[in-house]
Structures are given as C-alpha cells and as structure tokens.
Tab-separated table of C-alpha atoms (C1' of nucleotides) in Angstrom:
chain	number	residue	atom	x	y	z
C	1262	MET	CA	-64.507	169.653	304.402
C	1263	ASN	CA	-66.920	166.954	303.485
C	1264	TYR	CA	-65.452	164.179	301.403
C	1265	GLN	CA	-68.346	161.769	301.797
C	1266	LYS	CA	-69.891	160.234	298.756
C	1267	GLN	CA	-72.872	161.961	297.276
C	1268	LYS	CA	-76.404	161.191	298.358
C	1269	GLY	CA	-77.889	158.294	296.493
C	1270	THR	CA	-74.558	156.872	295.347
C	1271	VAL	CA	-72.832	153.735	296.567
C	1272	ASP	CA	-69.344	152.314	296.663
C	1273	ILE	CA	-69.203	148.748	295.459
C	1274	LEU	CA	-66.443	147.034	297.378
C	1275	PRO	CA	-64.618	143.897	296.206
C	1276	GLU	CA	-66.933	141.425	297.923
C	1277	GLU	CA	-69.981	143.002	296.314
C	1278	GLY	CA	-68.055	143.428	293.082
C	1279	LYS	CA	-67.799	139.673	292.712
C	1280	LYS	CA	-71.579	139.411	292.758
C	1281	TRP	CA	-71.841	142.099	290.103
C	1282	GLN	CA	-69.455	140.206	287.877
C	1283	TYR	CA	-71.502	137.068	288.296
C	1284	VAL	CA	-74.789	138.784	287.448
C	1285	GLU	CA	-73.272	140.637	284.514
C	1286	GLN	CA	-71.931	137.401	283.143
C	1287	VAL	CA	-75.349	135.732	283.392
C	1288	LEU	CA	-76.934	138.697	281.619
C	1289	ARG	CA	-74.408	138.672	278.798
C	1290	THR	CA	-74.875	134.961	278.337
C	1291	ILE	CA	-78.641	135.254	278.068
C	1292	ALA	CA	-78.325	138.236	275.755
C	1293	GLY	CA	-76.145	136.091	273.532
C	1294	VAL	CA	-78.670	133.267	273.548
C	1295	TYR	CA	-81.311	135.702	272.324
C	1296	ASN	CA	-78.850	137.174	269.815
C	1297	PHE	CA	-78.734	140.672	271.291
C	1298	LYS	CA	-75.413	142.494	270.783
C	1299	GLU	CA	-73.937	144.980	273.172
C	1300	ILE	CA	-74.143	148.695	272.458
C	1301	ARG	CA	-72.392	151.305	274.589
C	1302	THR	CA	-73.666	154.831	274.305
C	1303	PRO	CA	-72.444	157.925	276.161
C	1304	MET	CA	-73.388	158.532	279.764
C	1305	PHE	CA	-74.438	162.061	278.873
C	1306	GLU	CA	-76.329	163.434	275.907
C	1307	ALA	CA	-77.767	166.739	274.790
C	1308	THR	CA	-80.702	167.459	277.093
C	1309	GLU	CA	-82.989	167.565	274.117
C	1310	VAL	CA	-82.432	163.837	273.496
C	1311	PHE	CA	-84.274	162.965	276.679
C	1312	ASN	CA	-86.841	165.723	276.471
C	1313	ARG	CA	-87.837	164.536	273.050
C	1314	ALA	CA	-87.896	160.842	273.834
C	1315	ALA	CA	-89.467	160.597	277.250
C	1316	GLY	CA	-91.674	163.659	277.024
C	1317	GLU	CA	-91.231	166.977	278.761
C	1318	THR	CA	-94.210	166.372	280.976
C	1319	SER	CA	-92.938	163.102	282.374
C	1320	ASP	CA	-91.731	163.236	285.967
C	1321	MET	CA	-88.394	161.887	284.903
C	1322	VAL	CA	-87.722	164.758	282.534
C	1323	SER	CA	-89.477	167.516	284.416
C	1324	LYS	CA	-87.880	167.008	287.801
C	1325	GLU	CA	-85.418	164.159	287.977
C	1326	MET	CA	-82.710	164.910	285.458
C	1327	TYR	CA	-79.137	165.927	286.151
C	1328	THR	CA	-78.972	168.787	283.701
C	1329	PHE	CA	-76.242	171.383	283.481
C	1330	ASN	CA	-74.435	173.605	281.032
C	1331	ASP	CA	-70.950	172.578	280.031
C	1332	LYS	CA	-68.154	175.034	279.344
C	1333	GLY	CA	-69.342	175.451	275.793
C	1334	GLU	CA	-72.791	176.455	277.058
C	1335	ARG	CA	-74.364	173.261	275.782
C	1336	SER	CA	-77.179	171.861	277.860
C	1337	ILE	CA	-76.024	168.410	278.921
C	1338	THR	CA	-77.945	165.746	280.790
C	1339	LEU	CA	-76.677	162.625	282.493
C	1340	ARG	CA	-78.741	159.842	281.023
C	1341	PRO	CA	-81.756	158.943	283.179
C	1342	GLU	CA	-82.614	155.916	281.041
C	1343	GLY	CA	-81.157	153.947	278.154
C	1344	THR	CA	-83.610	153.890	275.281
C	1345	ALA	CA	-83.225	157.491	274.147
C	1346	GLY	CA	-79.472	157.190	273.744
C	1347	VAL	CA	-79.720	153.892	271.901
C	1348	VAL	CA	-82.272	155.258	269.464
C	1349	ARG	CA	-80.219	158.402	268.964
C	1350	ALA	CA	-77.162	156.276	268.215
C	1351	TYR	CA	-79.206	154.007	265.965
C	1352	VAL	CA	-80.253	156.920	263.809
C	1353	GLU	CA	-76.941	158.745	263.921
C	1354	ASN	CA	-75.053	155.645	262.814
C	1355	LYS	CA	-77.672	154.733	260.231
C	1356	GLN	CA	-78.194	151.305	261.685
C	1357	PHE	CA	-81.578	151.214	260.004
C	1358	ALA	CA	-79.700	150.612	256.760
C	1359	LEU	CA	-78.306	147.293	257.972
C	1360	PRO	CA	-79.704	144.384	256.002
C	1361	GLU	CA	-80.441	142.225	259.013
C	1362	THR	CA	-83.550	143.095	261.006
C	1363	PRO	CA	-84.492	143.328	263.722
C	1364	ASN	CA	-81.420	145.115	265.011
C	1365	LYS	CA	-81.040	143.839	268.531
C	1366	TYR	CA	-79.018	145.650	271.158
C	1367	TYR	CA	-78.430	145.269	274.851
C	1368	TYR	CA	-76.732	147.641	277.218
C	1369	MET	CA	-75.844	147.896	280.854
C	1370	GLY	CA	-74.466	150.735	282.824
C	1371	PRO	CA	-75.193	153.616	285.147
C	1372	MET	CA	-78.225	155.880	284.901
C	1373	PHE	CA	-78.835	159.041	286.900
C	1374	ARG	CA	-81.998	160.430	288.422
C	1375	TYR	CA	-82.294	163.151	291.019
C	1376	GLU	CA	-84.642	161.505	293.496
C	1377	ARG	CA	-84.855	161.002	297.216
C	1378	PRO	CA	-83.004	157.747	297.836
C	1379	GLN	CA	-84.613	154.806	299.599
C	1380	LYS	CA	-84.512	151.042	299.500
C	1381	GLY	CA	-84.087	149.971	295.890
C	1382	ARG	CA	-83.657	153.513	294.663
C	1383	GLN	CA	-80.446	155.402	294.124
C	1384	ARG	CA	-79.494	158.542	292.256
C	1385	GLN	CA	-76.863	156.669	290.326
C	1386	PHE	CA	-78.063	153.181	289.563
C	1387	ASN	CA	-77.410	150.578	286.917
C	1388	GLN	CA	-79.757	149.327	284.293
C	1389	PHE	CA	-79.643	146.408	281.947
C	1390	GLY	CA	-81.848	146.906	278.921
C	1391	VAL	CA	-82.522	145.634	275.431
C	1392	GLU	CA	-83.895	147.263	272.296
C	1393	ALA	CA	-85.064	145.475	269.158
C	1394	LEU	CA	-85.557	147.797	266.207
C	1395	GLY	CA	-86.896	147.447	262.704
C	1396	VAL	CA	-89.654	144.890	263.131
C	1397	GLU	CA	-93.201	145.127	264.347
C	1398	SER	CA	-94.570	141.711	265.152
C	1399	PRO	CA	-96.320	140.099	268.092
C	1400	THR	CA	-93.761	137.301	268.036
C	1401	LEU	CA	-90.970	139.824	268.594
C	1402	ASP	CA	-92.900	141.463	271.432
C	1403	VAL	CA	-93.276	138.108	273.079
C	1404	GLU	CA	-89.662	137.170	272.429
C	1405	VAL	CA	-88.608	140.263	274.313
C	1406	ILE	CA	-90.979	139.581	277.186
C	1407	ALA	CA	-89.812	135.979	277.294
C	1408	MET	CA	-86.230	137.137	277.517
C	1409	ALA	CA	-87.019	139.265	280.537
C	1410	VAL	CA	-88.747	136.352	282.200
C	1411	THR	CA	-85.818	134.070	281.373
C	1412	ILE	CA	-83.411	136.450	283.033
C	1413	PHE	CA	-85.367	136.536	286.260
C	1414	GLU	CA	-85.803	132.785	286.259
C	1415	SER	CA	-82.119	132.194	285.598
C	1416	LEU	CA	-81.242	134.238	288.618
C	1417	GLY	CA	-83.596	132.234	290.764
C	1418	ILE	CA	-86.034	135.050	291.368
C	1419	LYS	CA	-89.423	133.843	292.473
C	1420	ASP	CA	-92.704	135.600	293.025
C	1421	VAL	CA	-92.495	137.516	289.777
C	1422	SER	CA	-95.433	138.275	287.560
C	1423	VAL	CA	-95.802	139.910	284.199
C	1424	VAL	CA	-98.333	142.701	283.784
C	1425	ILE	CA	-99.183	143.865	280.289
C	1426	ASN	CA	-101.384	146.365	278.569
C	1427	THR	CA	-101.670	148.013	275.214
C	1428	LEU	CA	-101.767	151.686	274.496
C	1429	GLY	CA	-102.795	151.124	270.897
C	1430	ASP	CA	-101.498	152.663	267.713
C	1431	GLN	CA	-101.432	156.322	266.717
C	1432	MET	CA	-105.094	156.342	265.796
C	1433	SER	CA	-106.195	154.591	268.976
C	1434	ARG	CA	-104.178	156.979	271.032
C	1435	ALA	CA	-105.480	160.018	269.210
C	1436	SER	CA	-109.141	159.166	269.723
C	1437	HIS	CA	-108.517	158.172	273.315
C	1438	LYS	CA	-106.731	161.434	273.893
C	1439	GLU	CA	-109.632	163.368	272.483
C	1440	ALA	CA	-112.030	161.485	274.724
C	1441	LEU	CA	-109.887	162.240	277.742
C	1442	ILE	CA	-109.830	165.930	276.964
C	1443	ASN	CA	-113.583	165.988	276.575
C	1444	HIS	CA	-113.943	164.111	279.808
C	1445	PHE	CA	-111.697	166.307	281.943
C	1446	LYS	CA	-112.002	169.717	280.383
C	1447	PRO	CA	-115.371	170.662	281.912
C	1448	HIS	CA	-114.041	169.773	285.382
C	1449	ILE	CA	-110.528	171.077	285.052
C	1450	ASP	CA	-110.860	173.288	288.119
C	1451	GLU	CA	-111.358	170.243	290.309
C	1452	LEU	CA	-107.935	168.918	289.375
C	1453	CYS	CA	-104.483	169.766	290.641
C	1454	SER	CA	-102.246	172.284	288.921
C	1455	ASP	CA	-100.071	169.589	287.391
C	1456	CYS	CA	-103.113	168.053	285.794
C	1457	LYS	CA	-104.030	171.345	284.211
C	1458	THR	CA	-100.798	171.348	282.288
C	1459	ARG	CA	-101.152	167.665	281.555
C	1460	LEU	CA	-104.508	168.301	279.938
C	1461	GLU	CA	-102.752	170.497	277.422
C	1462	LYS	CA	-99.629	168.473	276.900
C	1463	ASN	CA	-100.421	164.841	277.631
C	1464	PRO	CA	-103.875	163.993	278.986
C	1465	LEU	CA	-102.966	160.325	279.377
C	1466	ARG	CA	-100.776	161.250	282.268
C	1467	ILE	CA	-103.710	162.632	284.210
C	1468	LEU	CA	-104.694	159.023	284.858
C	1469	ASP	CA	-101.319	158.681	286.498
C	1470	CYS	CA	-101.834	161.579	288.898
C	1471	LYS	CA	-101.237	160.837	292.572
C	1472	VAL	CA	-102.916	163.965	293.881
C	1473	ASP	CA	-106.225	163.430	292.141
C	1474	ARG	CA	-106.181	159.657	292.209
C	1475	ASN	CA	-109.350	159.414	294.310
C	1476	ASN	CA	-111.306	161.902	292.284
C	1477	PRO	CA	-114.402	160.201	290.831
C	1478	LEU	CA	-113.420	161.633	287.460
C	1479	MET	CA	-110.620	159.082	287.331
C	1480	ALA	CA	-112.815	156.043	287.628
C	1481	SER	CA	-115.208	157.303	285.020
C	1482	ALA	CA	-112.467	158.354	282.627
C	1483	PRO	CA	-112.372	156.760	279.182
C	1484	LYS	CA	-110.206	153.650	279.092
C	1485	THR	CA	-107.476	152.950	276.571
C	1486	ILE	CA	-108.915	149.591	275.727
C	1487	ASP	CA	-112.194	151.059	274.483
C	1488	TYR	CA	-110.481	153.195	271.892
C	1489	LEU	CA	-108.319	150.615	270.186
C	1490	THR	CA	-108.558	150.265	266.463
C	1491	ASP	CA	-109.339	146.794	265.225
C	1492	GLU	CA	-105.739	146.383	264.155
C	1493	ALA	CA	-104.394	147.402	267.536
C	1494	LYS	CA	-106.829	145.165	269.291
C	1495	SER	CA	-105.975	142.093	267.264
C	1496	TYR	CA	-102.263	142.817	267.629
C	1497	PHE	CA	-102.657	142.804	271.383
C	1498	GLU	CA	-104.762	139.661	271.316
C	1499	GLU	CA	-102.056	137.927	269.331
C	1500	VAL	CA	-99.469	138.949	271.870
C	1501	CYS	CA	-101.591	137.462	274.630
C	1502	GLU	CA	-102.102	134.228	272.739
C	1503	LEU	CA	-98.395	133.880	272.103
C	1504	LEU	CA	-97.666	134.407	275.771
C	1505	ASP	CA	-100.142	131.629	276.510
C	1506	SER	CA	-98.449	129.366	273.989
C	1507	LEU	CA	-95.123	129.846	275.777
C	1508	GLU	CA	-96.854	129.311	279.105
C	1509	ILE	CA	-95.746	132.689	280.352
C	1510	LYS	CA	-98.069	133.812	283.097
C	1511	TYR	CA	-99.327	137.362	282.908
C	1512	VAL	CA	-102.195	139.603	283.853
C	1513	VAL	CA	-103.692	142.333	281.739
C	1514	ASP	CA	-103.948	145.625	283.601
C	1515	SER	CA	-105.763	148.298	281.653
C	1516	ASN	CA	-104.484	150.970	284.049
C	1517	LEU	CA	-100.855	150.232	283.316
C	1518	VAL	CA	-99.509	153.530	282.019
C	1519	ARG	CA	-95.776	153.660	281.792
C	1520	GLY	CA	-94.027	156.790	282.919
C	1521	LEU	CA	-92.437	157.712	279.628
C	1522	ASP	CA	-94.278	159.135	276.667
C	1523	TYR	CA	-92.647	157.188	273.876
C	1524	TYR	CA	-94.586	153.978	274.362
C	1525	SER	CA	-97.320	152.678	272.084
C	1526	HIS	CA	-98.984	149.297	271.630
C	1527	THR	CA	-97.592	146.684	273.990
C	1528	VAL	CA	-96.373	147.856	277.369
C	1529	PHE	CA	-95.387	145.567	280.220
C	1530	GLU	CA	-93.810	145.353	283.618
C	1531	VAL	CA	-92.342	142.564	285.653
C	1532	ILE	CA	-93.165	142.995	289.295
C	1533	SER	CA	-92.217	141.052	292.382
C	1534	SER	CA	-93.764	140.744	295.800
C	1535	ASP	CA	-90.430	139.922	297.425
C	1536	GLU	CA	-90.242	141.923	300.620
C	1537	ARG	CA	-86.530	142.506	300.217
C	1538	LEU	CA	-87.425	145.067	297.568
C	1539	GLY	CA	-89.055	147.304	300.139
C	1540	ALA	CA	-91.582	149.605	298.571
C	1541	GLN	CA	-90.300	149.066	295.052
C	1542	SER	CA	-92.157	146.241	293.401
C	1543	THR	CA	-91.378	147.015	289.774
C	1544	LEU	CA	-88.331	145.098	288.646
C	1545	CYS	CA	-88.568	145.655	284.945
C	1546	GLY	CA	-90.480	147.932	282.601
C	1547	GLY	CA	-90.726	147.979	278.864
C	1548	GLY	CA	-92.825	148.333	275.790
C	1549	ARG	CA	-93.098	149.188	272.157
C	1550	TYR	CA	-92.113	152.604	270.798
C	1551	ASN	CA	-92.908	152.712	267.118
C	1552	GLY	CA	-92.595	156.447	266.631
C	1553	LEU	CA	-89.321	157.054	268.360
C	1554	VAL	CA	-86.837	156.458	265.552
C	1555	LYS	CA	-88.735	158.880	263.377
C	1556	GLU	CA	-88.730	161.421	266.222
C	1557	PHE	CA	-84.968	161.332	266.004
C	1558	GLY	CA	-84.901	161.939	262.304
C	1559	GLY	CA	-84.691	158.359	261.106
C	1560	PRO	CA	-87.100	156.525	258.859
C	1561	GLU	CA	-90.348	155.173	260.225
C	1562	THR	CA	-88.987	152.272	262.292
C	1563	PRO	CA	-90.735	150.248	264.965
C	1564	GLY	CA	-88.988	149.264	268.169
C	1565	ILE	CA	-89.504	147.448	271.429
C	1566	GLY	CA	-87.425	147.040	274.532
C	1567	PHE	CA	-87.255	146.788	278.267
C	1568	ALA	CA	-84.947	147.783	281.077
C	1569	PHE	CA	-84.492	146.802	284.669
C	1570	GLY	CA	-82.554	148.146	287.604
C	1571	MET	CA	-79.664	145.858	288.393
C	1572	GLU	CA	-79.523	146.867	292.041
C	1573	ARG	CA	-83.092	145.745	292.507
C	1574	LEU	CA	-82.355	142.558	290.665
C	1575	MET	CA	-79.443	141.824	292.946
C	1576	MET	CA	-81.541	142.321	296.038
C	1577	VAL	CA	-83.602	139.273	295.156
C	1578	ALA	CA	-81.296	137.186	292.969
C	1579	ASP	CA	-79.705	133.913	293.942
C	1580	ILE	CA	-76.057	134.537	293.403
C	1581	GLU	CA	-73.529	131.741	293.275
C	1582	GLU	CA	-70.632	132.605	295.473
C	1583	GLU	CA	-67.342	131.399	294.174
C	1584	VAL	CA	-64.657	130.671	296.716
C	1585	GLU	CA	-61.536	132.515	295.753
C	1586	GLY	CA	-58.111	131.609	296.972
C	1587	LEU	CA	-54.433	132.137	296.430
C	1588	ASP	CA	-52.095	129.535	295.019
C	1589	ALA	CA	-49.294	130.791	297.221
C	1590	TYR	CA	-48.505	133.270	299.946
C	1591	ILE	CA	-44.899	134.281	300.400
C	1592	MET	CA	-43.979	134.876	304.015
C	1593	THR	CA	-40.865	136.989	304.322
C	1594	ALA	CA	-38.426	137.925	307.038
C	1595	GLY	CA	-35.842	140.642	306.704
C	1596	LYS	CA	-34.915	142.811	303.794
C	1597	ASP	CA	-33.063	140.123	301.850
C	1598	GLY	CA	-35.984	137.765	302.339
C	1599	ALA	CA	-38.451	140.333	301.055
C	1600	ASN	CA	-36.290	141.069	298.038
C	1601	LEU	CA	-35.982	137.400	297.154
C	1602	GLY	CA	-39.702	136.975	297.885
C	1603	LEU	CA	-40.529	139.614	295.306
C	1604	GLN	CA	-38.416	137.743	292.754
C	1605	ILE	CA	-40.241	134.508	293.465
C	1606	ALA	CA	-43.679	136.169	293.485
C	1607	THR	CA	-43.024	137.772	290.130
C	1608	MET	CA	-41.782	134.535	288.622
C	1609	LEU	CA	-44.867	132.626	289.802
C	1610	ARG	CA	-47.253	135.358	288.656
C	1611	VAL	CA	-45.727	135.410	285.201
C	1612	ASN	CA	-46.603	131.739	285.101
C	1613	GLY	CA	-50.223	132.475	285.903
C	1614	LEU	CA	-50.295	131.604	289.587
C	1615	SER	CA	-52.087	133.854	292.059
C	1616	VAL	CA	-49.622	135.003	294.650
C	1617	GLU	CA	-49.544	137.406	297.567
C	1618	MET	CA	-46.460	138.268	299.601
C	1619	ASN	CA	-45.662	140.033	302.831
C	1620	HIS	CA	-44.198	143.497	302.336
C	1621	GLN	CA	-43.848	144.530	305.976
C	1622	GLU	CA	-40.453	143.761	307.440
C	1623	THR	CA	-41.562	143.874	311.045
C	1624	ARG	CA	-44.522	141.579	310.711
C	1625	SER	CA	-44.336	138.399	312.747
C	1626	PHE	CA	-44.779	134.987	311.157
C	1627	LYS	CA	-47.743	134.569	313.402
C	1628	SER	CA	-49.610	137.453	311.876
C	1629	GLN	CA	-48.403	136.516	308.393
C	1630	PHE	CA	-50.072	133.162	308.900
C	1631	LYS	CA	-53.313	134.999	309.555
C	1632	SER	CA	-53.004	136.531	306.112
C	1633	VAL	CA	-52.442	133.047	304.758
C	1634	ASP	CA	-55.726	131.896	306.281
C	1635	ARG	CA	-57.692	134.960	305.291
C	1636	ASN	CA	-56.607	134.592	301.699
C	1637	ASN	CA	-57.612	130.946	301.550
C	1638	THR	CA	-54.131	130.020	300.444
C	1639	HIS	CA	-52.847	126.699	299.164
C	1640	PHE	CA	-49.096	126.988	299.657
C	1641	VAL	CA	-46.969	129.008	302.027
C	1642	ILE	CA	-43.501	129.868	300.809
C	1643	ILE	CA	-41.163	130.983	303.536
C	1644	VAL	CA	-38.313	133.261	302.567
C	1645	GLY	CA	-36.044	134.515	305.351
C	1646	GLN	CA	-32.324	134.963	305.740
C	1647	ASP	CA	-31.684	131.207	306.023
C	1648	GLU	CA	-33.417	130.636	302.722
C	1649	VAL	CA	-31.529	133.418	301.050
C	1650	ASP	CA	-28.266	131.927	302.237
C	1651	LYS	CA	-29.182	128.383	301.219
C	1652	GLU	CA	-30.810	129.422	297.944
C	1653	ALA	CA	-33.722	127.188	298.888
C	1654	VAL	CA	-37.091	128.042	300.409
C	1655	GLN	CA	-39.466	126.262	302.750
C	1656	ILE	CA	-42.760	125.372	301.123
C	1657	LYS	CA	-45.644	124.317	303.333
C	1658	CYS	CA	-48.961	123.007	302.131
C	1659	VAL	CA	-51.722	124.628	304.130
C	1660	HIS	CA	-53.974	121.586	303.846
C	1661	ASP	CA	-51.765	118.724	305.016
C	1662	LYS	CA	-49.267	120.980	306.824
C	1663	GLU	CA	-46.330	119.176	305.266
C	1664	GLN	CA	-43.303	121.313	304.749
C	1665	GLN	CA	-40.192	120.777	302.719
C	1666	GLU	CA	-37.154	122.530	301.408
C	1667	VAL	CA	-37.203	123.374	297.709
C	1668	LYS	CA	-34.368	124.846	295.706
C	1669	LEU	CA	-35.076	128.175	294.074
C	1670	GLU	CA	-34.981	126.774	290.572
C	1671	ASN	CA	-37.504	124.068	291.454
C	1672	ILE	CA	-40.209	126.246	293.068
C	1673	LEU	CA	-42.431	126.611	290.024
C	1674	GLU	CA	-42.251	122.939	289.179
C	1675	PHE	CA	-42.960	121.937	292.779
C	1676	ILE	CA	-46.012	124.178	293.075
C	1677	GLU	CA	-47.450	123.186	289.732
C	1678	ASN	CA	-47.005	119.499	290.459
C	1679	HIS	CA	-48.746	119.739	293.804
C	1680	LEU	CA	-51.514	122.219	293.004
C	1681	GLY	CA	-53.923	119.719	291.507
C	1682	GLY	CA	-53.413	117.358	294.395
C	1683	HIS	CA	-55.800	118.931	296.861
C	1684	ASP	CA	-59.080	120.731	296.812
C	1685	HIS	CA	-59.054	124.300	297.906
C	1686	GLU	CA	-61.473	123.540	300.711
V	1060	G	C1'	-90.725	168.145	297.390
V	1061	C	C1'	-93.141	166.020	302.176
V	1062	G	C1'	-93.048	162.649	306.581
V	1063	G	C1'	-90.976	158.646	310.350
V	1064	U	C1'	-86.566	156.550	312.673
V	1065	C	C1'	-81.464	156.832	313.745
V	1066	G	C1'	-76.131	159.053	314.313
V	1067	U	C1'	-71.287	156.416	320.734
V	1068	G	C1'	-63.926	152.994	319.126
V	1069	G	C1'	-61.862	149.601	313.013
V	1070	U	C1'	-66.922	146.807	313.463
V	1071	G	C1'	-71.479	145.490	316.218
V	1072	A	C1'	-73.592	147.527	320.214
V	1073	A	C1'	-74.836	149.128	325.998
V	1074	G	C1'	-75.324	153.495	328.898
V	1075	U	C1'	-76.066	158.013	332.403
V	1076	G	C1'	-77.771	165.652	333.743
V	1077	G	C1'	-71.766	164.989	337.137
V	1078	U	C1'	-65.821	162.925	334.606
V	1079	U	C1'	-62.321	156.085	335.100
V	1080	A	C1'	-68.016	155.821	328.623
V	1081	A	C1'	-69.857	148.836	329.650
V	1082	C	C1'	-69.450	144.431	326.734
V	1083	A	C1'	-68.305	141.626	322.305
V	1084	C	C1'	-65.696	140.975	317.747
V	1085	A	C1'	-61.623	142.610	314.909
V	1086	U	C1'	-56.555	144.451	314.985
V	1087	C	C1'	-51.574	144.757	317.108
V	1088	A	C1'	-47.932	143.069	320.780
V	1089	G	C1'	-46.235	139.450	324.339
V	1090	A	C1'	-46.387	134.394	326.681
V	1091	U	C1'	-44.347	130.965	322.009
V	1092	U	C1'	-36.771	135.390	320.276
V	1093	G	C1'	-38.540	131.908	312.103
V	1094	U	C1'	-44.148	128.418	311.627
V	1095	G	C1'	-51.087	130.272	311.990
V	1096	G	C1'	-56.211	128.873	313.217
V	1097	C	C1'	-56.819	127.151	320.772
V	1098	U	C1'	-55.636	129.649	325.523
V	1099	C	C1'	-53.932	133.641	328.649
V	1100	U	C1'	-52.042	138.791	329.319
V	1101	G	C1'	-51.713	143.681	327.568
V	1102	A	C1'	-52.730	147.905	324.033
V	1103	C	C1'	-56.750	150.498	321.454
V	1104	A	C1'	-63.085	156.463	322.151
V	1105	C	C1'	-58.219	163.662	323.654
V	1106	U	C1'	-65.299	166.366	318.356
V	1107	C	C1'	-70.010	160.173	322.273
V	1108	G	C1'	-72.042	163.322	313.717
V	1109	A	C1'	-71.416	169.074	313.486
V	1110	G	C1'	-72.932	174.037	315.403
V	1111	G	C1'	-75.591	176.712	319.023
V	1112	G	C1'	-78.696	176.961	323.603
V	1113	U	C1'	-80.480	175.584	328.804
V	1114	U	C1'	-77.374	174.283	333.212
V	1115	C	C1'	-72.659	174.979	338.399
V	1116	G	C1'	-71.943	170.886	334.909
V	1117	A	C1'	-74.524	167.985	328.630
V	1118	U	C1'	-72.475	162.158	325.297
V	1119	U	C1'	-77.344	162.433	327.918
V	1120	C	C1'	-82.440	167.925	327.628
V	1121	C	C1'	-83.868	171.871	323.580
V	1122	C	C1'	-83.046	174.180	318.664
V	1123	U	C1'	-80.489	174.117	314.041
V	1124	U	C1'	-77.702	171.602	310.573
V	1125	C	C1'	-75.365	167.534	308.098
V	1126	G	C1'	-75.434	162.399	307.184
V	1127	A	C1'	-77.725	157.463	307.119
V	1128	U	C1'	-82.137	154.809	306.634
V	1129	C	C1'	-87.315	153.784	305.669
V	1130	G	C1'	-91.926	155.517	303.667
V	1131	C	C1'	-95.119	159.048	300.499
V	1132	C	C1'	-94.643	160.462	295.409
V	1133	C	C1'	-92.529	158.488	291.139
V	1134	C	C1'	-90.059	154.920	288.834
V	1135	A	C1'	-85.904	150.663	287.285
RNA sequence: GCGGUCGUGGUGAAGUGGUUAACACAUCAGAUUGUGGCUCUGACACUCGAGGGUUCGAUUCCCUUCGAUCGCCCCA
C-alpha cells in the first residue's frame, strides 16, 4: 500500500515550522499596523461560490479546482483562493452594516489547486491576503499596495517591482468587450477552441491565451486603456500619482490581465526576479473588485485586496533564526532515577522551565550527553541511584562545566538563580 | 494536459552485464563498568523505487508503472 503524501503537498517539519511562525508573526504585526483584522473562513465552500466569483471560464475554476460531492450530494470545493470566501462571509454576516468603513480583513491559510507541481507551486499551498471593503478611493488602493510592498521590504526581499494596470469601470469594460468581440469575431476560425468559448463568455481572456499568443490578431487587438471612461482614467491617474508621492516604484503594464474575472479598475502584481523562485516570478497579485459583493447578494459595495503565496515568500525572505535551547536536561540511570527524574522534570516545567529528560533505562551517560549538546542545554541534572538514596542530585552547568550537589528541595531555586548568569551561546 | 532529468543504507553519494555493492556523515556499542563534544575499534543495504522482458546471469540493458524534481501552460 502506498502511504506517501499526496502529490503537491508537503510536510513542514519542526525546523521549517519555526520559520513559518516567524513569518506569520511578521505578517500579523504588519496587518495590525495597517489596521486589518483577521478573518477565518471555511476551507471548503459550495462550488458555486468560486464559480460565481472567479468566473467559470477562468483556468482556476475550469480545471484546477478540487470539487466533489459530499454525502449529502452537495457540490463542495476546496478553496482555491481567499477572496470569494471572504466576500461570501462578508455578505452572509452582514458586515456591510457595520458603521466603520472600510472593513479591513486579513487571512492566511491553505488553498488548493489541482496543478502539476513545480518549484514554487504546490497543490496545497498557503496564502496571506487582505480585503478592504466598503470604500472606493485611490488612497485606499494605494494603501493596500503600500502594505504589500511593506511586507516584502520587512522580510528583506529585494528585486521586487510593482506592476499595475486598470481594467476600468463597468462602462469601460463593456465598450472594450464589444470592441474585442468585433475585432475577433470575423477571424474566430483562426483561433484555438478555448478562444472560441472565450469569445462568448469572456473575450478579455482571449488576450491571455497561450496558444494564440503569437497571432497577429493579438497585437492589433483593442487595448483596455483606450476604452476607459474619463472617470476611470482619472481614477487610475490618481492612483499613479499617489504611488509617486509615497515613492513606491511601479511600472504600468497595459497587458496585465489578472486570471480571475472579478477584477475591475486597479489591478496589480508584485513580481521578483530572484532566481530562487524558479519559473514563478509573481509573488503577489491583487486588485479592485467593485461588483463582487453585489454578486453575492449584498448591497453595491466596492472592495480591493491582494494575496500572495507564503511558500514563494519564504523562498526569498530573510528569516531571523532564533537559537532555541533547553534550560535543563535530566540524565537518568536506573528505574528509580527515571522515576525521580520525572518528578523533577514536572516540577521544573510547572515553573515554566524548558526541560527534557532521558526515558531510556539502558542509555549510557555518554549518549545522554549527546542529547544534552543537541538540545543546546544550559544545565544537566543527573539522577541515578546515588542521588535517589541521598535525596540530592548533581547539577552541572554545560557552559563552565562546574558541577555540584543540590538537595531535591533546592533544585528550582538553584536553577533559577544561575540561569541568568550565562548566555546560551 | 505536455516535455526534460532523476530514483542505490538513517543521510549524502560512488559503481559494474557476473555475487564480498566503494566512501563519507549520522546512529549504536566498546576502549573509558555514573560524566559528552577528540581518538581508536566494531556494528549497520536479505525489493540497488515497483512490475515485466532480454540474458547462462541484471542493481547495471529494454519496456511499463509509481514517485521526486525542473520546465511549458497557468497562477500565488
């Protein structure tokens, strides 16, 4: 039988787990600074939640979702991204009625996409994301972009750049869409089969096609930027000016089309040229989604957010490694020694000291000392038959190698008095 | 979904169509019978990923399969 972990999943072992805790803590701190509060939504939702939000024609929905029927014959999908669930929860819990806007949420946790794994891409991966709902303003857009940049800077990530574009408002998008249809329809037979469906459902995505990317029709296709309404155009210009005022470097890329259908107005990505990312250069993607809350049955409510893959982040982040160590290791000999050792260990632990003890009766002191070293221990407490008989243990400081006899009732006091004395180096 | 590369002990990693499968690290034991980090000695691969084929003989060659990994695509 095959008990190996599933393709595209990873086990995070304690050493790696420490790094995760560090990164998570940095993220929570920055979220707090920007006044985003944590929201935790379910890891699975009704399939329709994602179909509706991201668009049925998107690659993510059409071929990457973990979808199955549960025992009640409901179609369930493991979340492939975070925004849909947050917006669903926002509407369901009537958060739009809260007096304070924007409503600012952050989340982190696992997402699931059925893809072929490679460097920087897993089937179960973790995202950190934020969503700010209830306000449409260039200053909020830029606040969100600035937060993303702050996160990458705080983690010491270099070689990042911000790419932005605008998709315009409803009207801009509608006239652009019409232009695209007029442009492609006469030549539809020259395009791939996917593009034929896209023409019907979402012509914008034709520009995204990998099969037909070199077709001259692509280069001559109508551009988003030429179909912006005056309002959309000035909104975007304001965003750019605000980015300038914060000295955030960015480039405008009019071909930036995000993979999910819910975006409008400002869209952006943070990309990195760091080679440790392999073929994946996109660290972070986000944008505005003004129609989404209404899609889910809420009132007309604007929103903006971003998300990034934490695994990718960790591949390029500078992570401070904290040296961990034990306050005491209890070396034991014999059954009586082990029994007394357990008493002492428990007593010290209750008092907040980190303690490990030897549980194997046959283990030599020599090999127990190896455990002492591996655990970066401060004090060794030796508990054998002699100590049991004398009701006093031997305590040895690993750093200066001095050893002395300490009565059972004085162990805690002795350790606490001497702990501050040395560095754990 | 499509391609490339790889799969030998706990780990890293040599190697050959023939049977004792190097080496290093780690681990355990002993020298040192209750005091480590050095040294020395010893122990440690009964599916060389799995299945099939070629062969007198396969870990080595061929096919299949599974897994890992990288890339295309797409995204985070």
